[in-house]
Amino acid sequence: MNSNTPYKGYGLCKECSQPNSGCDDLYTRGWCQSCNSKHFQQDFNKWTSGNKEIDEFIQKFQLNANRMDTLR
């Protein structure tokens, strides 16, 4: 294992044991993009804006986010 291994800086996800996604800032360290997307997807049926196109836009954005700070 070398120092460029992804989980060296971000650790492993506690939920799926895969290397965490992340950035070099305090907010996204230890963030798992895959699990985060799964959690959003599980909640899609629990909310609506009342506009199907807007809902689909938000859902697509949430599923494809690759940094936690883009979701704030």
CSV table of N, CA and C in Angstrom, one decimal:
chain,number,residue,atom,x,y,z
A,1,MET,N,0.8,-1.2,0.0
A,1,MET,CA,0.0,0.0,0.0
A,1,MET,C,0.9,1.2,0.0
A,2,ASN,N,0.6,2.2,-0.9
A,2,ASN,CA,1.4,3.4,-0.9
A,2,ASN,C,0.7,4.6,-0.4
A,3,SER,N,1.3,5.7,-0.3
A,3,SER,CA,0.7,6.9,0.4
A,3,SER,C,-0.4,7.5,-0.5
A,4,ASN,N,-0.5,7.0,-1.8
A,4,ASN,CA,-1.5,7.6,-2.6
A,4,ASN,C,-2.8,6.8,-2.6
A,5,THR,N,-2.9,5.8,-1.7
A,5,THR,CA,-4.1,5.0,-1.6
A,5,THR,C,-5.2,5.9,-1.1
A,6,PRO,N,-6.4,5.9,-1.8
A,6,PRO,CA,-7.5,6.8,-1.5
A,6,PRO,C,-7.9,6.8,0.0
A,7,TYR,N,-8.0,5.7,0.6
A,7,TYR,CA,-8.5,5.7,2.0
A,7,TYR,C,-7.5,6.1,3.0
A,8,LYS,N,-6.2,6.3,2.6
A,8,LYS,CA,-5.2,6.8,3.5
A,8,LYS,C,-5.6,8.2,4.1
A,9,GLY,N,-6.2,9.0,3.3
A,9,GLY,CA,-6.5,10.4,3.7
A,9,GLY,C,-8.0,10.4,4.2
A,10,TYR,N,-8.9,9.6,3.7
A,10,TYR,CA,-10.3,9.7,4.1
A,10,TYR,C,-10.8,8.6,4.9
A,11,GLY,N,-10.1,7.5,5.0
A,11,GLY,CA,-10.6,6.3,5.7
A,11,GLY,C,-11.6,5.5,4.9
A,12,LEU,N,-12.1,4.5,5.5
A,12,LEU,CA,-13.0,3.6,4.9
A,12,LEU,C,-14.4,4.0,5.4
A,13,CYS,N,-15.4,3.8,4.6
A,13,CYS,CA,-16.8,4.1,5.0
A,13,CYS,C,-17.2,3.1,6.0
A,14,LYS,N,-17.8,3.5,7.1
A,14,LYS,CA,-18.2,2.6,8.2
A,14,LYS,C,-19.4,1.8,7.8
A,15,GLU,N,-20.1,2.2,6.7
A,15,GLU,CA,-21.3,1.5,6.3
A,15,GLU,C,-21.0,0.4,5.2
A,16,CYS,N,-20.2,0.8,4.2
A,16,CYS,CA,-19.9,-0.2,3.1
A,16,CYS,C,-18.5,-0.7,3.1
A,17,SER,N,-17.6,-0.1,3.9
A,17,SER,CA,-16.2,-0.5,4.0
A,17,SER,C,-15.4,-0.2,2.7
A,18,GLN,N,-15.9,0.6,1.9
A,18,GLN,CA,-15.2,1.1,0.7
A,18,GLN,C,-14.5,2.3,1.0
A,19,PRO,N,-13.4,2.7,0.2
A,19,PRO,CA,-12.7,4.0,0.5
A,19,PRO,C,-13.7,5.1,0.4
A,20,ASN,N,-13.6,6.0,1.4
A,20,ASN,CA,-14.5,7.2,1.4
A,20,ASN,C,-14.1,8.2,0.2
A,21,SER,N,-15.0,8.9,-0.3
A,21,SER,CA,-14.8,10.0,-1.2
A,21,SER,C,-14.4,11.2,-0.3
A,22,GLY,N,-14.0,12.2,-0.9
A,22,GLY,CA,-13.7,13.4,0.0
A,22,GLY,C,-12.8,14.4,-0.7
A,23,CYS,N,-12.6,15.5,0.1
A,23,CYS,CA,-11.8,16.6,-0.4
A,23,CYS,C,-10.8,16.9,0.7
A,24,ASP,N,-9.9,17.8,0.5
A,24,ASP,CA,-9.0,18.2,1.5
A,24,ASP,C,-9.5,19.3,2.4
A,25,ASP,N,-10.8,19.2,2.8
A,25,ASP,CA,-11.3,20.2,3.7
A,25,ASP,C,-12.0,19.4,4.8
A,26,LEU,N,-12.3,20.1,5.9
A,26,LEU,CA,-12.9,19.4,7.1
A,26,LEU,C,-14.3,18.9,6.9
A,27,TYR,N,-15.0,19.5,6.0
A,27,TYR,CA,-16.4,19.1,5.8
A,27,TYR,C,-16.6,17.8,5.1
A,28,THR,N,-15.8,17.5,4.2
A,28,THR,CA,-16.0,16.3,3.3
A,28,THR,C,-15.1,15.1,3.7
A,29,ARG,N,-14.2,15.3,4.6
A,29,ARG,CA,-13.3,14.2,5.0
A,29,ARG,C,-14.2,13.0,5.5
A,30,GLY,N,-14.0,11.8,5.0
A,30,GLY,CA,-14.8,10.7,5.5
A,30,GLY,C,-16.1,10.6,4.9
A,31,TRP,N,-16.4,11.3,3.8
A,31,TRP,CA,-17.7,11.2,3.1
A,31,TRP,C,-17.7,10.2,2.1
A,32,CYS,N,-18.8,9.3,2.1
A,32,CYS,CA,-18.9,8.2,1.1
A,32,CYS,C,-20.0,8.6,0.1
A,33,GLN,N,-19.6,8.9,-1.1
A,33,GLN,CA,-20.5,9.3,-2.2
A,33,GLN,C,-21.5,8.2,-2.4
A,34,SER,N,-21.1,7.0,-2.5
A,34,SER,CA,-22.0,5.9,-2.8
A,34,SER,C,-23.1,5.8,-1.8
A,35,CYS,N,-22.7,5.7,-0.5
A,35,CYS,CA,-23.7,5.6,0.6
A,35,CYS,C,-24.6,6.9,0.7
A,36,ASN,N,-24.0,8.0,0.5
A,36,ASN,CA,-24.8,9.3,0.5
A,36,ASN,C,-25.9,9.2,-0.6
A,37,SER,N,-25.5,8.8,-1.8
A,37,SER,CA,-26.5,8.7,-2.9
A,37,SER,C,-27.6,7.7,-2.5
A,38,LYS,N,-27.2,6.6,-1.9
A,38,LYS,CA,-28.2,5.6,-1.5
A,38,LYS,C,-29.2,6.1,-0.5
A,39,HIS,N,-28.7,6.9,0.5
A,39,HIS,CA,-29.6,7.5,1.5
A,39,HIS,C,-30.6,8.5,0.8
A,40,PHE,N,-30.1,9.3,-0.1
A,40,PHE,CA,-31.0,10.3,-0.8
A,40,PHE,C,-32.0,9.5,-1.5
A,41,GLN,N,-31.6,8.5,-2.3
A,41,GLN,CA,-32.5,7.7,-3.1
A,41,GLN,C,-33.6,7.1,-2.3
A,42,GLN,N,-33.3,6.6,-1.1
A,42,GLN,CA,-34.3,6.0,-0.2
A,42,GLN,C,-35.3,7.0,0.3
A,43,ASP,N,-35.0,8.3,0.2
A,43,ASP,CA,-35.9,9.3,0.7
A,43,ASP,C,-36.7,10.0,-0.4
A,44,PHE,N,-36.4,9.6,-1.7
A,44,PHE,CA,-37.1,10.3,-2.8
A,44,PHE,C,-38.6,10.3,-2.7
A,45,ASN,N,-39.1,9.2,-2.2
A,45,ASN,CA,-40.6,9.1,-2.1
A,45,ASN,C,-41.2,9.8,-0.9
A,46,LYS,N,-40.4,10.4,-0.1
A,46,LYS,CA,-40.8,11.0,1.1
A,46,LYS,C,-41.0,12.5,1.0
A,47,TRP,N,-40.7,13.1,-0.2
A,47,TRP,CA,-40.8,14.5,-0.4
A,47,TRP,C,-41.1,14.8,-1.8
A,48,THR,N,-41.6,16.0,-2.0
A,48,THR,CA,-41.8,16.5,-3.4
A,48,THR,C,-41.9,18.1,-3.3
A,49,SER,N,-41.5,18.7,-4.4
A,49,SER,CA,-41.6,20.1,-4.5
A,49,SER,C,-43.0,20.5,-5.1
A,50,GLY,N,-43.7,19.4,-5.6
A,50,GLY,CA,-44.9,19.7,-6.2
A,50,GLY,C,-44.8,19.8,-7.7
A,51,ASN,N,-43.5,19.8,-8.2
A,51,ASN,CA,-43.2,19.9,-9.6
A,51,ASN,C,-42.3,18.8,-10.0
A,52,LYS,N,-42.8,17.9,-10.9
A,52,LYS,CA,-42.1,16.7,-11.2
A,52,LYS,C,-40.7,17.0,-11.8
A,53,GLU,N,-40.6,18.0,-12.7
A,53,GLU,CA,-39.3,18.3,-13.3
A,53,GLU,C,-38.3,18.8,-12.3
A,54,ILE,N,-38.8,19.6,-11.4
A,54,ILE,CA,-37.9,20.1,-10.3
A,54,ILE,C,-37.4,19.0,-9.4
A,55,ASP,N,-38.4,18.1,-9.1
A,55,ASP,CA,-38.0,16.9,-8.3
A,55,ASP,C,-36.9,16.1,-9.0
A,56,GLU,N,-37.1,15.8,-10.2
A,56,GLU,CA,-36.1,15.0,-11.0
A,56,GLU,C,-34.8,15.7,-11.1
A,57,PHE,N,-34.8,17.1,-11.2
A,57,PHE,CA,-33.5,17.8,-11.2
A,57,PHE,C,-32.8,17.7,-9.9
A,58,ILE,N,-33.5,17.9,-8.8
A,58,ILE,CA,-32.9,17.8,-7.5
A,58,ILE,C,-32.4,16.4,-7.2
A,59,GLN,N,-33.2,15.4,-7.6
A,59,GLN,CA,-32.8,14.0,-7.3
A,59,GLN,C,-31.5,13.6,-8.1
A,60,LYS,N,-31.5,14.1,-9.4
A,60,LYS,CA,-30.3,13.8,-10.2
A,60,LYS,C,-29.1,14.5,-9.6
A,61,PHE,N,-29.2,15.7,-9.2
A,61,PHE,CA,-28.1,16.5,-8.6
A,61,PHE,C,-27.6,15.8,-7.3
A,62,GLN,N,-28.6,15.3,-6.5
A,62,GLN,CA,-28.2,14.6,-5.2
A,62,GLN,C,-27.5,13.3,-5.5
A,63,LEU,N,-27.9,12.5,-6.5
A,63,LEU,CA,-27.3,11.3,-6.9
A,63,LEU,C,-25.9,11.4,-7.5
A,64,ASN,N,-25.7,12.5,-8.2
A,64,ASN,CA,-24.4,12.7,-8.9
A,64,ASN,C,-23.4,13.6,-8.2
A,65,ALA,N,-23.8,14.1,-7.0
A,65,ALA,CA,-22.9,15.0,-6.2
A,65,ALA,C,-21.6,14.2,-5.9
A,66,ASN,N,-20.5,14.8,-6.1
A,66,ASN,CA,-19.2,14.1,-5.8
A,66,ASN,C,-18.5,14.8,-4.7
A,67,ARG,N,-19.1,15.8,-4.1
A,67,ARG,CA,-18.6,16.5,-2.9
A,67,ARG,C,-19.7,16.9,-2.0
A,68,MET,N,-19.5,16.7,-0.7
A,68,MET,CA,-20.6,17.0,0.2
A,68,MET,C,-21.0,18.4,0.2
A,69,ASP,N,-20.0,19.3,0.0
A,69,ASP,CA,-20.3,20.7,0.1
A,69,ASP,C,-21.1,21.2,-1.1
A,70,THR,N,-21.2,20.4,-2.1
A,70,THR,CA,-22.1,20.8,-3.2
A,70,THR,C,-23.6,20.6,-2.9
A,71,LEU,N,-23.8,19.9,-1.8
A,71,LEU,CA,-25.2,19.5,-1.4
A,71,LEU,C,-25.8,20.5,-0.4
A,72,ARG,N,-25.0,21.4,0.1
A,72,ARG,CA,-25.4,22.4,1.1
A,72,ARG,C,-26.2,23.5,0.5
